[in-house]
Amino acid sequence: MFLLSSYTLFSQIPAKGHYVGVSYSFSDGYLHQKELLLGTAGVSKESTQKFSLHYTYQKSKHIGIESGLSLLTHKFNVTPAPMGQPQVSRAEEIQLLSMPVYVKYTFLNYFYLNGGLSFDLDIKNTAELDNQSGIGLGAGAGAQYFFNNKIGLFVNPQLVFHSLLNFNDETHPRKLYEANVTIGLSYKL
């Protein structure tokens, strides 16, 4: 009985090795501008969603390196600046292809902290809005459960600040900030 309970308790720690996974994120995005400017268009969020492919190299019992590719779609409405006549809002969209490079620290068998850099490429921007290509930061805390040490289920709430170091020359850029809860499956190769 003791051996069985020990196996059950310690089998949840991800084994050293390579893992791949897929996930969907329930996200809330916000376009942040450092300085509020008068006479500029207003922006209101409609929806944000993210699909991701993950790769993790679990170096030891506690330390891993995470990367992958994510497609983030942020839909919002733009209301032109007031010009004395009624203004009509229009729907706009930004799509980012992101490659996070995070360090993952696993503790207490089921839980982990992760964070690092996010390399973002603005692949679709229907708005007259700042290009979101750049380097951002992300951090999160998650929980994971591995069935038979091969297949795992994870939940990972995160904050991601896109384009903190951006690749454009805009004087007053709007940067996409994202809060999400990621749910996914992973598989040990």
Coordinates of N, CA and C in Angstrom, one line a residue:
M1 N 0.8 -1.2 0.0 CA 0.0 0.0 0.0 C 0.9 1.3 0.0
F2 N 1.9 1.3 0.8 CA 2.8 2.4 0.9 C 3.5 2.7 -0.4
L3 N 4.0 1.6 -1.1 CA 4.6 1.7 -2.4 C 3.7 2.3 -3.4
L4 N 2.4 1.8 -3.4 CA 1.4 2.3 -4.4 C 1.2 3.8 -4.2
S5 N 1.0 4.2 -2.9 CA 0.7 5.6 -2.7 C 2.0 6.5 -3.0
S6 N 3.2 6.0 -2.8 CA 4.4 6.7 -3.1 C 4.5 6.9 -4.6
Y7 N 4.1 5.8 -5.4 CA 4.2 5.9 -6.8 C 3.2 6.9 -7.3
T8 N 2.0 6.9 -6.8 CA 0.9 7.9 -7.2 C 1.3 9.3 -6.9
L9 N 1.9 9.5 -5.7 CA 2.3 10.8 -5.3 C 3.4 11.4 -6.2
F10 N 4.4 10.6 -6.5 CA 5.6 11.1 -7.2 C 5.5 10.9 -8.7
S11 N 4.5 10.2 -9.2 CA 4.4 10.0 -10.6 C 3.9 11.3 -11.3
Q12 N 3.5 12.3 -10.6 CA 3.0 13.5 -11.2 C 4.1 14.5 -11.5
I13 N 5.3 14.3 -11.0 CA 6.4 15.2 -11.4 C 6.8 14.8 -12.8
P14 N 6.8 15.9 -13.7 CA 7.2 15.6 -15.1 C 8.6 15.0 -15.1
A15 N 8.8 13.9 -15.9 CA 10.1 13.3 -16.0 C 11.0 14.1 -16.9
K16 N 12.3 14.0 -16.8 CA 13.2 14.7 -17.7 C 12.9 14.3 -19.1
G17 N 13.0 15.2 -20.0 CA 12.8 14.8 -21.4 C 12.1 15.9 -22.2
H18 N 11.6 15.5 -23.4 CA 10.9 16.4 -24.3 C 9.4 16.2 -24.3
Y19 N 8.7 17.3 -24.3 CA 7.2 17.3 -24.3 C 6.7 18.2 -25.4
V20 N 5.6 17.8 -26.1 CA 5.0 18.7 -27.0 C 3.5 18.8 -26.6
G21 N 2.9 19.9 -27.0 CA 1.5 20.1 -26.5 C 0.7 21.1 -27.4
V22 N -0.6 21.1 -27.2 CA -1.5 22.1 -27.8 C -2.3 22.7 -26.7
S23 N -2.7 24.0 -27.0 CA -3.6 24.7 -26.0 C -4.5 25.7 -26.7
Y24 N -5.5 26.1 -25.9 CA -6.4 27.2 -26.2 C -6.4 28.1 -25.0
S25 N -6.4 29.4 -25.3 CA -6.4 30.4 -24.2 C -7.6 31.2 -24.2
F26 N -8.3 31.4 -23.1 CA -9.4 32.3 -22.9 C -8.7 33.6 -22.5
S27 N -8.8 34.6 -23.4 CA -7.9 35.8 -23.2 C -8.8 37.1 -23.1
D28 N -8.2 38.0 -22.5 CA -8.7 39.4 -22.4 C -7.5 40.3 -22.8
G29 N -7.7 41.1 -23.9 CA -6.6 41.9 -24.3 C -7.0 43.4 -24.1
Y30 N -6.0 44.2 -24.1 CA -6.1 45.6 -23.8 C -5.0 46.4 -24.6
L31 N -5.4 47.4 -25.4 CA -4.4 48.2 -26.1 C -4.1 49.4 -25.2
H32 N -2.8 49.3 -24.7 CA -2.4 50.4 -23.7 C -1.6 51.4 -24.4
Q33 N -1.8 52.7 -24.1 CA -1.0 53.8 -24.6 C -0.5 54.5 -23.4
K34 N 0.8 54.7 -23.4 CA 1.5 55.3 -22.2 C 1.0 56.7 -21.9
E35 N 0.8 57.5 -22.9 CA 0.3 58.8 -22.8 C -1.0 59.0 -23.5
L36 N -2.0 59.5 -22.8 CA -3.3 59.7 -23.3 C -3.3 61.0 -24.3
L37 N -3.7 60.8 -25.5 CA -3.6 61.9 -26.5 C -5.0 62.4 -26.8
L38 N -5.2 63.6 -26.8 CA -6.5 64.2 -27.2 C -6.6 64.2 -28.7
G39 N -7.8 64.0 -29.2 CA -8.1 64.0 -30.6 C -7.8 62.7 -31.4
T40 N -7.6 61.6 -30.6 CA -7.3 60.3 -31.2 C -8.5 59.4 -31.1
A41 N -8.5 58.4 -32.0 CA -9.6 57.5 -32.0 C -9.7 56.7 -30.7
G42 N -10.9 56.3 -30.4 CA -11.2 55.4 -29.2 C -11.2 54.0 -29.6
V43 N -10.7 53.1 -28.7 CA -10.6 51.7 -29.0 C -11.3 50.9 -27.9
S44 N -12.2 50.0 -28.3 CA -12.9 49.1 -27.3 C -12.7 47.7 -27.8
K45 N -12.5 46.8 -26.8 CA -12.2 45.4 -27.1 C -13.5 44.6 -27.4
E46 N -13.4 43.7 -28.4 CA -14.5 42.8 -28.7 C -14.2 41.4 -28.2
S47 N -13.0 40.8 -28.6 CA -12.7 39.5 -28.2 C -11.2 39.3 -28.5
T48 N -10.6 38.3 -27.7 CA -9.2 37.9 -27.9 C -9.2 36.4 -27.7
Q49 N -8.5 35.7 -28.6 CA -8.3 34.3 -28.5 C -6.9 33.9 -28.9
K50 N -6.4 32.7 -28.4 CA -5.1 32.3 -28.7 C -5.0 30.8 -28.8
F51 N -4.4 30.3 -29.9 CA -4.2 28.9 -30.1 C -2.7 28.7 -30.1
S52 N -2.2 27.6 -29.5 CA -0.7 27.5 -29.3 C -0.3 26.0 -29.5
L53 N 0.9 25.9 -30.0 CA 1.7 24.6 -30.0 C 2.9 24.8 -29.1
H54 N 3.1 23.9 -28.2 CA 4.1 24.0 -27.2 C 5.2 23.0 -27.3
Y55 N 6.4 23.4 -26.9 CA 7.5 22.4 -26.8 C 8.2 22.8 -25.4
T56 N 8.4 21.7 -24.6 CA 9.1 21.9 -23.3 C 10.2 20.9 -23.2
Y57 N 11.4 21.4 -22.8 CA 12.5 20.5 -22.5 C 12.6 20.5 -21.0
Q58 N 12.2 19.4 -20.3 CA 12.3 19.3 -18.9 C 13.7 18.9 -18.5
K59 N 14.6 19.8 -18.1 CA 16.0 19.5 -17.9 C 16.2 18.7 -16.6
S60 N 15.4 19.0 -15.6 CA 15.5 18.3 -14.3 C 14.1 18.2 -13.7
K61 N 14.1 17.7 -12.5 CA 12.8 17.5 -11.8 C 12.1 18.9 -11.6
H62 N 12.8 20.0 -11.5 CA 12.2 21.3 -11.3 C 12.3 22.3 -12.4
I63 N 13.3 22.2 -13.2 CA 13.6 23.2 -14.2 C 13.3 22.7 -15.6
G64 N 12.6 23.6 -16.4 CA 12.4 23.3 -17.8 C 12.4 24.5 -18.6
I65 N 12.6 24.4 -19.9 CA 12.6 25.5 -20.9 C 11.4 25.3 -21.8
E66 N 10.5 26.3 -21.9 CA 9.3 26.2 -22.8 C 9.5 27.1 -24.0
S67 N 8.9 26.7 -25.1 CA 8.9 27.5 -26.3 C 7.7 27.0 -27.1
G68 N 7.5 27.5 -28.3 CA 6.4 27.1 -29.2 C 6.0 28.2 -30.1
L69 N 4.8 28.1 -30.7 CA 4.2 29.1 -31.5 C 2.8 29.3 -31.1
S70 N 2.4 30.6 -31.0 CA 1.0 31.0 -30.7 C 0.5 31.9 -31.8
L71 N -0.8 31.7 -32.1 CA -1.5 32.6 -33.0 C -2.6 33.4 -32.1
L72 N -2.4 34.7 -31.9 CA -3.2 35.5 -31.1 C -4.1 36.4 -32.0
T73 N -5.4 36.3 -31.9 CA -6.3 37.2 -32.6 C -7.0 38.1 -31.6
H74 N -6.8 39.4 -31.9 CA -7.5 40.4 -31.0 C -8.4 41.3 -31.9
K75 N -9.7 41.2 -31.6 CA -10.7 42.0 -32.3 C -11.2 43.1 -31.5
F76 N -11.4 44.3 -32.1 CA -11.8 45.4 -31.3 C -12.5 46.4 -32.2
N77 N -13.2 47.4 -31.6 CA -13.9 48.4 -32.4 C -13.1 49.7 -32.2
V78 N -13.0 50.5 -33.3 CA -12.4 51.8 -33.4 C -13.4 52.8 -33.6
T79 N -13.5 53.8 -32.7 CA -14.4 54.9 -32.9 C -13.6 56.2 -33.3
P80 N -13.8 56.7 -34.4 CA -12.9 57.9 -34.8 C -13.1 59.0 -33.8
A81 N -12.1 59.9 -33.8 CA -12.1 61.1 -33.0 C -13.3 61.9 -33.3
P82 N -13.9 62.6 -32.3 CA -15.1 63.4 -32.6 C -14.7 64.6 -33.5
M83 N -15.5 64.8 -34.5 CA -15.2 65.9 -35.4 C -16.5 66.8 -35.6
G84 N -17.4 66.7 -34.7 CA -18.6 67.5 -34.7 C -19.8 66.8 -35.4
Q85 N -19.5 65.7 -36.0 CA -20.6 64.9 -36.6 C -20.6 63.5 -36.0
P86 N -21.7 62.8 -36.1 CA -21.8 61.5 -35.5 C -20.7 60.6 -36.2
Q87 N -20.1 59.8 -35.4 CA -19.0 58.9 -35.9 C -19.5 57.4 -35.8
V88 N -19.1 56.6 -36.8 CA -19.5 55.2 -36.8 C -18.3 54.4 -36.5
S89 N -18.5 53.5 -35.5 CA -17.4 52.6 -35.1 C -17.2 51.5 -36.2
R90 N -15.9 51.1 -36.3 CA -15.6 50.0 -37.3 C -14.9 48.9 -36.6
A91 N -15.1 47.7 -37.0 CA -14.5 46.5 -36.4 C -13.1 46.4 -37.1
E92 N -12.1 46.1 -36.2 CA -10.7 45.9 -36.7 C -10.2 44.6 -36.0
E93 N -9.0 44.2 -36.5 CA -8.4 43.0 -36.0 C -6.9 43.1 -36.1
I94 N -6.2 42.5 -35.1 CA -4.8 42.3 -35.1 C -4.5 40.8 -34.9
Q95 N -3.6 40.3 -35.7 CA -3.1 38.9 -35.4 C -1.6 38.9 -35.2
L96 N -1.2 38.2 -34.1 CA 0.2 38.1 -33.8 C 0.6 36.7 -33.8
L97 N 1.8 36.4 -34.4 CA 2.4 35.1 -34.3 C 3.5 35.3 -33.2
S98 N 3.4 34.6 -32.1 CA 4.3 34.8 -31.0 C 5.1 33.5 -30.7
M99 N 6.3 33.7 -30.4 CA 7.2 32.6 -30.0 C 7.7 32.9 -28.6
P100 N 7.1 32.3 -27.5 CA 7.6 32.6 -26.2 C 8.9 31.7 -25.9
V101 N 9.8 32.2 -25.1 CA 10.9 31.4 -24.6 C 10.9 31.7 -23.1
Y102 N 10.4 30.7 -22.4 CA 10.1 30.8 -20.9 C 11.0 29.8 -20.2
V103 N 11.3 30.1 -18.9 CA 11.8 29.2 -18.0 C 10.6 28.7 -17.1
K104 N 10.6 27.4 -16.8 CA 9.5 26.8 -16.1 C 10.1 26.2 -14.8
Y105 N 9.5 26.5 -13.7 CA 10.0 26.0 -12.4 C 8.8 25.2 -11.8
T106 N 9.0 23.9 -11.6 CA 7.9 23.0 -11.1 C 8.2 22.8 -9.6
F107 N 7.1 22.8 -8.9 CA 7.2 22.6 -7.4 C 5.9 21.9 -6.9
L108 N 6.0 21.2 -5.8 CA 4.9 20.5 -5.2 C 4.2 19.5 -6.1
N109 N 4.9 18.9 -7.0 CA 4.4 17.9 -7.9 C 3.5 18.4 -9.0
Y110 N 2.5 19.2 -8.7 CA 1.5 19.6 -9.6 C 1.6 21.1 -10.1
F111 N 2.4 21.9 -9.5 CA 2.3 23.3 -9.7 C 3.6 23.8 -10.4
Y112 N 3.5 25.0 -11.1 CA 4.7 25.6 -11.7 C 4.5 27.1 -11.9
L113 N 5.7 27.7 -12.0 CA 5.8 29.1 -12.4 C 6.5 29.2 -13.7
N114 N 6.1 30.0 -14.6 CA 6.8 30.2 -15.9 C 6.8 31.6 -16.3
G115 N 7.9 32.0 -17.0 CA 8.0 33.4 -17.5 C 9.2 33.5 -18.3
G116 N 9.2 34.6 -19.1 CA 10.3 34.9 -20.0 C 10.0 35.9 -21.1
L117 N 10.6 35.8 -22.2 CA 10.5 36.7 -23.3 C 9.5 36.1 -24.3
S118 N 8.8 37.0 -25.0 CA 7.9 36.7 -26.1 C 8.3 37.5 -27.4
F119 N 8.6 36.7 -28.4 CA 9.0 37.4 -29.7 C 7.8 37.4 -30.6
D120 N 7.3 38.6 -30.9 CA 6.0 38.8 -31.6 C 6.2 39.3 -33.0
L121 N 5.4 38.8 -33.9 CA 5.4 39.3 -35.3 C 3.9 39.6 -35.7
D122 N 3.7 40.9 -36.0 CA 2.3 41.3 -36.4 C 2.1 40.8 -37.8
I123 N 1.2 39.8 -38.0 CA 1.0 39.3 -39.3 C -0.3 39.8 -40.0
K124 N -1.2 40.4 -39.2 CA -2.4 41.0 -39.8 C -2.8 42.1 -38.9
N125 N -3.0 43.3 -39.5 CA -3.4 44.5 -38.7 C -4.3 45.3 -39.6
T126 N -5.6 45.1 -39.5 CA -6.6 45.8 -40.4 C -6.7 47.2 -40.0
A127 N -6.3 47.6 -38.8 CA -6.5 49.0 -38.3 C -5.3 49.8 -38.7
E128 N -5.5 51.1 -38.6 CA -4.4 52.1 -38.7 C -3.8 52.2 -37.3
L129 N -3.3 51.1 -36.9 CA -2.8 50.9 -35.5 C -1.3 50.6 -35.6
D130 N -0.6 50.8 -34.5 CA 0.8 50.6 -34.5 C 1.1 49.1 -34.7
N131 N 2.1 48.8 -35.4 CA 2.6 47.5 -35.6 C 3.0 46.9 -34.3
Q132 N 2.6 45.7 -34.0 CA 2.8 45.1 -32.7 C 4.0 44.1 -32.7
S133 N 4.8 44.1 -33.8 CA 6.0 43.3 -33.8 C 7.0 43.8 -32.8
G134 N 7.6 42.9 -32.1 CA 8.6 43.3 -31.1 C 8.9 42.2 -30.1
I135 N 9.5 42.6 -29.0 CA 9.8 41.7 -27.9 C 9.0 42.0 -26.6
G136 N 8.3 41.1 -26.1 CA 7.5 41.3 -24.9 C 7.9 40.4 -23.7
L137 N 7.2 40.5 -22.7 CA 7.4 39.7 -21.5 C 6.1 39.0 -21.1
G138 N 6.3 37.8 -20.5 CA 5.2 37.0 -20.0 C 5.5 36.3 -18.7
A139 N 4.5 36.1 -17.9 CA 4.7 35.3 -16.7 C 3.4 34.7 -16.3
G140 N 3.5 33.5 -15.6 CA 2.3 32.8 -15.2 C 2.6 31.9 -14.1
A141 N 1.5 31.3 -13.6 CA 1.5 30.2 -12.6 C 0.5 29.2 -13.0
G142 N 0.9 27.9 -13.0 CA 0.0 26.9 -13.5 C 0.0 25.7 -12.7
A143 N -0.9 24.8 -13.1 CA -1.0 23.4 -12.5 C -1.1 22.4 -13.6
Q144 N -0.5 21.2 -13.3 CA -0.4 20.2 -14.3 C -0.7 18.8 -13.7
Y145 N -1.2 17.9 -14.5 CA -1.4 16.6 -14.0 C -1.0 15.6 -15.1
F146 N -0.2 14.7 -14.8 CA 0.3 13.7 -15.8 C -0.4 12.4 -15.6
F147 N -1.0 11.8 -16.6 CA -1.6 10.5 -16.5 C -0.5 9.6 -17.0
N148 N -0.1 8.6 -16.3 CA 0.9 7.6 -16.6 C 2.2 8.2 -17.2
N149 N 2.6 9.4 -16.7 CA 3.8 10.0 -17.1 C 4.0 10.3 -18.6
K150 N 3.0 10.1 -19.4 CA 3.1 10.4 -20.9 C 2.2 11.5 -21.3
I151 N 1.0 11.5 -20.9 CA 0.0 12.5 -21.3 C -0.3 13.4 -20.1
G152 N -0.3 14.7 -20.3 CA -0.6 15.6 -19.2 C -1.6 16.7 -19.6
L153 N -2.3 17.1 -18.6 CA -3.3 18.2 -18.7 C -2.8 19.4 -17.9
F154 N -2.9 20.6 -18.5 CA -2.4 21.8 -17.7 C -3.3 23.0 -17.9
V155 N -3.3 23.8 -16.8 CA -4.0 25.1 -16.8 C -3.0 26.1 -16.4
N156 N -2.9 27.2 -17.1 CA -1.8 28.2 -16.9 C -2.3 29.6 -17.1
P157 N -2.8 30.3 -16.0 CA -3.1 31.7 -16.1 C -1.8 32.5 -16.3
Q158 N -1.9 33.5 -17.2 CA -0.7 34.3 -17.6 C -1.0 35.8 -17.8
L159 N 0.0 36.6 -17.7 CA 0.0 38.0 -18.1 C 1.1 38.1 -19.2
V160 N 0.7 38.7 -20.3 CA 1.7 38.9 -21.4 C 1.6 40.3 -21.9
F161 N 2.8 40.9 -21.9 CA 2.9 42.3 -22.3 C 3.6 42.3 -23.7
H162 N 2.9 42.4 -24.8 CA 3.5 42.4 -26.1 C 4.2 43.7 -26.5
S163 N 5.2 43.6 -27.3 CA 5.8 44.7 -27.9 C 6.3 45.8 -26.9
L164 N 6.9 45.3 -25.8 CA 7.5 46.3 -24.9 C 8.7 46.9 -25.5
L165 N 9.4 46.2 -26.3 CA 10.5 46.7 -27.1 C 10.0 46.5 -28.6
N166 N 9.5 47.5 -29.2 CA 8.8 47.3 -30.5 C 9.8 47.7 -31.6
F167 N 9.4 47.2 -32.8 CA 10.3 47.3 -34.0 C 9.7 48.4 -34.9
N168 N 9.1 49.4 -34.4 CA 8.6 50.5 -35.2 C 9.0 51.8 -34.6
D169 N 8.8 52.9 -35.3 CA 9.3 54.2 -34.8 C 8.1 55.1 -34.4
E170 N 7.0 54.5 -34.0 CA 5.9 55.3 -33.5 C 6.2 56.1 -32.2
T171 N 5.8 57.3 -32.2 CA 6.1 58.1 -31.0 C 5.3 57.8 -29.8
H172 N 4.0 57.5 -30.0 CA 3.1 57.2 -29.0 C 2.4 55.8 -29.3
P173 N 3.1 54.7 -29.2 CA 2.5 53.4 -29.6 C 1.5 52.9 -28.6
R174 N 0.5 52.2 -29.2 CA -0.4 51.4 -28.4 C 0.1 50.0 -28.4
K175 N 0.2 49.4 -27.2 CA 0.8 48.1 -27.1 C -0.3 47.1 -26.5
L176 N -0.3 45.9 -27.0 CA -1.3 44.9 -26.6 C -0.8 44.3 -25.3
Y177 N -1.6 44.3 -24.3 CA -1.4 43.6 -23.1 C -2.5 42.5 -23.0
E178 N -2.1 41.4 -22.5 CA -3.0 40.2 -22.5 C -3.0 39.5 -21.2
A179 N -4.2 39.2 -20.7 CA -4.4 38.3 -19.5 C -5.1 37.1 -20.0
N180 N -4.6 35.9 -19.8 CA -5.3 34.7 -20.3 C -5.2 33.6 -19.3
V181 N -6.1 32.6 -19.6 CA -6.1 31.3 -18.9 C -5.9 30.3 -20.0
T182 N -4.8 29.6 -20.0 CA -4.5 28.6 -21.0 C -4.8 27.2 -20.5
I183 N -5.5 26.5 -21.3 CA -5.8 25.1 -21.0 C -5.3 24.2 -22.1
G184 N -4.5 23.1 -21.8 CA -3.9 22.4 -22.9 C -3.6 20.9 -22.5
L185 N -3.1 20.2 -23.5 CA -2.6 18.8 -23.3 C -1.2 18.8 -23.7
S186 N -0.4 17.9 -23.0 CA 1.0 17.7 -23.4 C 1.3 16.2 -23.5
Y187 N 2.3 15.9 -24.3 CA 2.6 14.5 -24.5 C 4.1 14.4 -24.4
K188 N 4.6 13.4 -23.6 CA 6.1 13.2 -23.5 C 6.5 12.3 -24.6
L189 N 7.5 12.9 -25.4 CA 8.1 12.1 -26.5 C 9.0 11.0 -26.0

